[in-house]
Amino acid sequence: MARAQFQSGQKVWVECVGAWAKIERINPVWAKGFDEPVRVTYDVGLGREFLAHELAAPEEDPTAEGGLGQWRMMRARNKWQAAEDVPHHPFPGTYPVIVTDSADWGGWRVPGAEYDRDPHRIEMQARAIAATPQLLALAEQLLISVDQSGGDAPPELVHLADQAHAVLRQITEVLAAPTVRRQTNESSNAA
């Protein structure tokens, strides 16, 4: 017997298409003599119906709970270009490195050619990446503040909190690992 694993309106990842979609309709397939459907398909508006194993639901990223730590921007020496060759760079002879680990290594770097193409834009992006943990904490505090207001928050603030919630979900929701999905499918089919 089959049971629906997704709900109507739920956001799912369609593996074979490689795109997100929403469940528009759940279609149970009934057979004579059975009390439950023998198969359930899902219409996600992509031209055909999909089975549950072809779809994946987002789940909370377990690493999101641990916090991101202190990210910081450091400067690394540009080994390929001397400072006198690039006077148009904001900091000639160096490029930004975002360190996301407590040690001074590990994180995000930009290729030298990309940095040279638009160094001012890369510098701004590096500052934005380094500020990400603080911006996420700010968004979470906004959500907490609106939740604790007991419905007395101004509508503009509620709208901002909704936007912050949507952004946080984009960051913290990830697809379940394929092995977890298979185990879930097998256990629900056995039930």
Coordinates of C-alpha atoms in Angstrom, one line a residue:
M1 CA 0.0 0.0 0.0
A2 CA 1.1 3.5 -0.7
R3 CA 0.8 6.7 1.4
A4 CA 1.3 10.3 0.4
Q5 CA 4.7 11.4 1.5
F6 CA 4.2 15.1 0.5
Q7 CA 1.4 17.6 0.9
S8 CA -0.3 19.8 -1.6
G9 CA 1.4 23.1 -1.9
Q10 CA 4.7 21.7 -0.4
K11 CA 8.0 22.8 -2.0
V12 CA 9.9 19.8 -3.4
W13 CA 13.1 19.2 -5.4
V14 CA 12.4 17.3 -8.6
E15 CA 15.6 15.2 -9.0
C16 CA 15.3 14.3 -12.7
V17 CA 14.5 17.9 -13.8
G18 CA 16.9 19.6 -11.3
A19 CA 14.4 22.2 -10.2
W20 CA 12.3 23.2 -7.3
A21 CA 8.5 22.9 -7.7
K22 CA 5.3 22.9 -5.6
I23 CA 3.0 20.0 -5.3
E24 CA -0.1 21.1 -7.1
R25 CA -2.1 17.9 -6.8
I26 CA -1.8 14.5 -5.2
N27 CA -3.1 11.6 -7.3
P28 CA -3.8 8.3 -5.5
V29 CA -4.1 5.3 -7.8
W30 CA -6.7 2.9 -6.5
A31 CA -7.1 -0.8 -7.3
K32 CA -10.3 -2.8 -6.9
G33 CA -10.3 -4.8 -3.6
F34 CA -7.8 -2.6 -1.8
D35 CA -8.7 -0.2 1.0
E36 CA -5.7 2.1 0.4
P37 CA -4.2 3.4 -2.9
V38 CA -1.6 1.1 -4.5
R39 CA 0.5 4.0 -5.7
V40 CA 0.5 7.8 -5.2
T41 CA 1.8 10.2 -7.8
Y42 CA 2.3 14.0 -7.6
D43 CA 1.5 16.7 -10.1
V44 CA 4.0 19.5 -9.8
G45 CA 3.1 21.3 -13.0
L46 CA 6.0 20.1 -15.1
G47 CA 4.0 18.1 -17.6
R48 CA 3.9 14.7 -16.1
E49 CA 3.3 13.1 -12.7
F50 CA 6.2 12.1 -10.4
L51 CA 6.6 9.3 -7.9
A52 CA 7.8 10.0 -4.4
H53 CA 11.3 8.7 -5.0
E54 CA 11.7 11.3 -7.8
L55 CA 11.1 14.1 -5.3
A56 CA 12.9 15.4 -2.2
A57 CA 11.7 17.7 0.5
P58 CA 13.9 20.3 2.1
E59 CA 14.9 19.8 5.7
E60 CA 16.7 21.9 8.3
D61 CA 20.5 21.9 7.9
P62 CA 21.9 20.4 11.1
T63 CA 25.0 22.5 10.8
A64 CA 22.9 25.7 11.0
E65 CA 22.2 25.2 14.7
G66 CA 25.9 25.4 15.7
G67 CA 26.3 28.9 14.6
L68 CA 28.8 30.2 12.0
G69 CA 31.4 31.6 14.4
Q70 CA 33.4 34.7 13.8
W71 CA 34.2 35.2 10.1
R72 CA 36.8 37.8 9.2
M73 CA 38.4 39.3 6.2
M74 CA 42.2 39.0 5.9
R75 CA 44.5 40.1 3.2
A76 CA 46.7 37.6 1.3
R77 CA 49.7 38.5 -0.8
N78 CA 49.1 38.4 -4.5
K79 CA 51.8 36.0 -5.8
W80 CA 51.0 36.7 -9.5
Q81 CA 51.0 40.5 -9.6
A82 CA 53.3 42.9 -8.0
A83 CA 51.8 46.0 -6.2
E84 CA 53.4 48.3 -8.9
D85 CA 51.6 46.4 -11.7
V86 CA 48.1 46.9 -10.2
P87 CA 47.9 50.5 -8.9
H88 CA 44.1 50.5 -9.7
H89 CA 43.5 47.9 -7.0
P90 CA 42.2 49.2 -3.6
F91 CA 45.0 47.4 -1.8
P92 CA 47.7 46.8 -4.4
G93 CA 49.6 43.6 -4.1
T94 CA 46.9 41.8 -1.9
Y95 CA 43.5 40.3 -2.3
P96 CA 40.7 39.6 0.3
V97 CA 40.4 36.2 1.9
I98 CA 37.4 35.4 4.1
V99 CA 38.5 33.1 7.0
T100 CA 35.6 31.1 8.4
D101 CA 37.6 28.9 10.8
S102 CA 39.2 29.8 14.2
A103 CA 42.6 29.1 12.6
D104 CA 43.8 31.6 9.9
W105 CA 43.0 29.2 7.1
G106 CA 39.8 27.7 5.6
G107 CA 37.2 29.8 4.1
W108 CA 36.5 31.7 0.8
R109 CA 39.0 33.0 -1.8
V110 CA 38.6 34.5 -5.2
P111 CA 40.8 33.7 -8.2
G112 CA 43.3 36.4 -9.0
A113 CA 42.0 36.9 -12.6
E114 CA 38.5 37.5 -11.3
Y115 CA 39.8 39.9 -8.6
D116 CA 41.7 41.8 -11.3
R117 CA 38.6 42.2 -13.5
D118 CA 36.7 44.2 -10.8
P119 CA 38.6 44.6 -7.6
H120 CA 36.2 47.1 -6.0
R121 CA 33.2 44.7 -6.5
I122 CA 35.2 41.8 -5.0
E123 CA 36.2 43.9 -2.0
M124 CA 32.5 44.7 -1.4
Q125 CA 31.5 41.1 -1.7
A126 CA 34.3 40.0 0.7
R127 CA 33.0 42.5 3.3
A128 CA 29.5 41.3 2.8
I129 CA 30.5 37.6 3.2
A130 CA 32.5 38.5 6.4
A131 CA 29.4 40.2 7.8
T132 CA 27.1 37.3 7.1
P133 CA 27.0 35.8 10.6
Q134 CA 26.1 39.2 12.1
L135 CA 23.4 39.7 9.4
L136 CA 21.9 36.3 10.1
A137 CA 21.9 37.0 13.8
L138 CA 20.1 40.3 13.1
A139 CA 17.5 38.5 11.0
E140 CA 16.9 35.9 13.8
Q141 CA 16.6 38.7 16.4
L142 CA 14.0 40.4 14.2
L143 CA 12.0 37.2 14.0
I144 CA 12.2 36.8 17.8
S145 CA 11.2 40.4 18.4
V146 CA 8.1 40.2 16.2
D147 CA 7.1 36.8 17.7
Q148 CA 7.4 38.2 21.2
S149 CA 5.4 41.3 20.4
G150 CA 2.1 39.3 20.8
G151 CA 0.6 40.7 17.5
D152 CA 1.4 44.3 18.5
A153 CA 4.2 44.8 16.0
P154 CA 3.7 47.3 13.2
P155 CA 2.7 45.8 9.9
E156 CA 5.9 47.0 8.2
L157 CA 7.9 45.2 10.9
V158 CA 5.8 42.0 10.4
H159 CA 6.5 42.3 6.6
L160 CA 10.2 42.6 7.3
A161 CA 10.1 39.6 9.6
D162 CA 8.4 37.5 6.9
Q163 CA 11.1 38.4 4.5
A164 CA 13.8 37.6 7.0
H165 CA 12.1 34.2 7.7
A166 CA 12.1 33.5 3.9
V167 CA 15.8 34.4 3.6
L168 CA 16.7 32.3 6.7
R169 CA 14.8 29.3 5.2
Q170 CA 16.8 29.6 2.0
I171 CA 20.0 29.3 4.0
T172 CA 19.0 26.6 6.5
E173 CA 16.9 24.3 4.4
V174 CA 18.8 21.7 2.5
L175 CA 17.8 18.5 0.7
A176 CA 17.8 15.3 2.6
A177 CA 20.7 13.0 1.7
P178 CA 19.7 10.4 -0.9
T179 CA 20.3 7.5 1.6
V180 CA 18.0 9.1 4.2
R181 CA 15.3 9.6 1.5
R182 CA 15.6 5.9 0.5
Q183 CA 15.3 4.7 4.1
T184 CA 12.3 7.0 4.7
N185 CA 10.7 5.7 1.5
E186 CA 11.4 2.1 2.5
S187 CA 10.1 2.5 6.0
S188 CA 6.9 4.2 4.9
N189 CA 6.3 1.5 2.3
A190 CA 6.7 -1.1 4.9
A191 CA 4.1 0.5 7.2

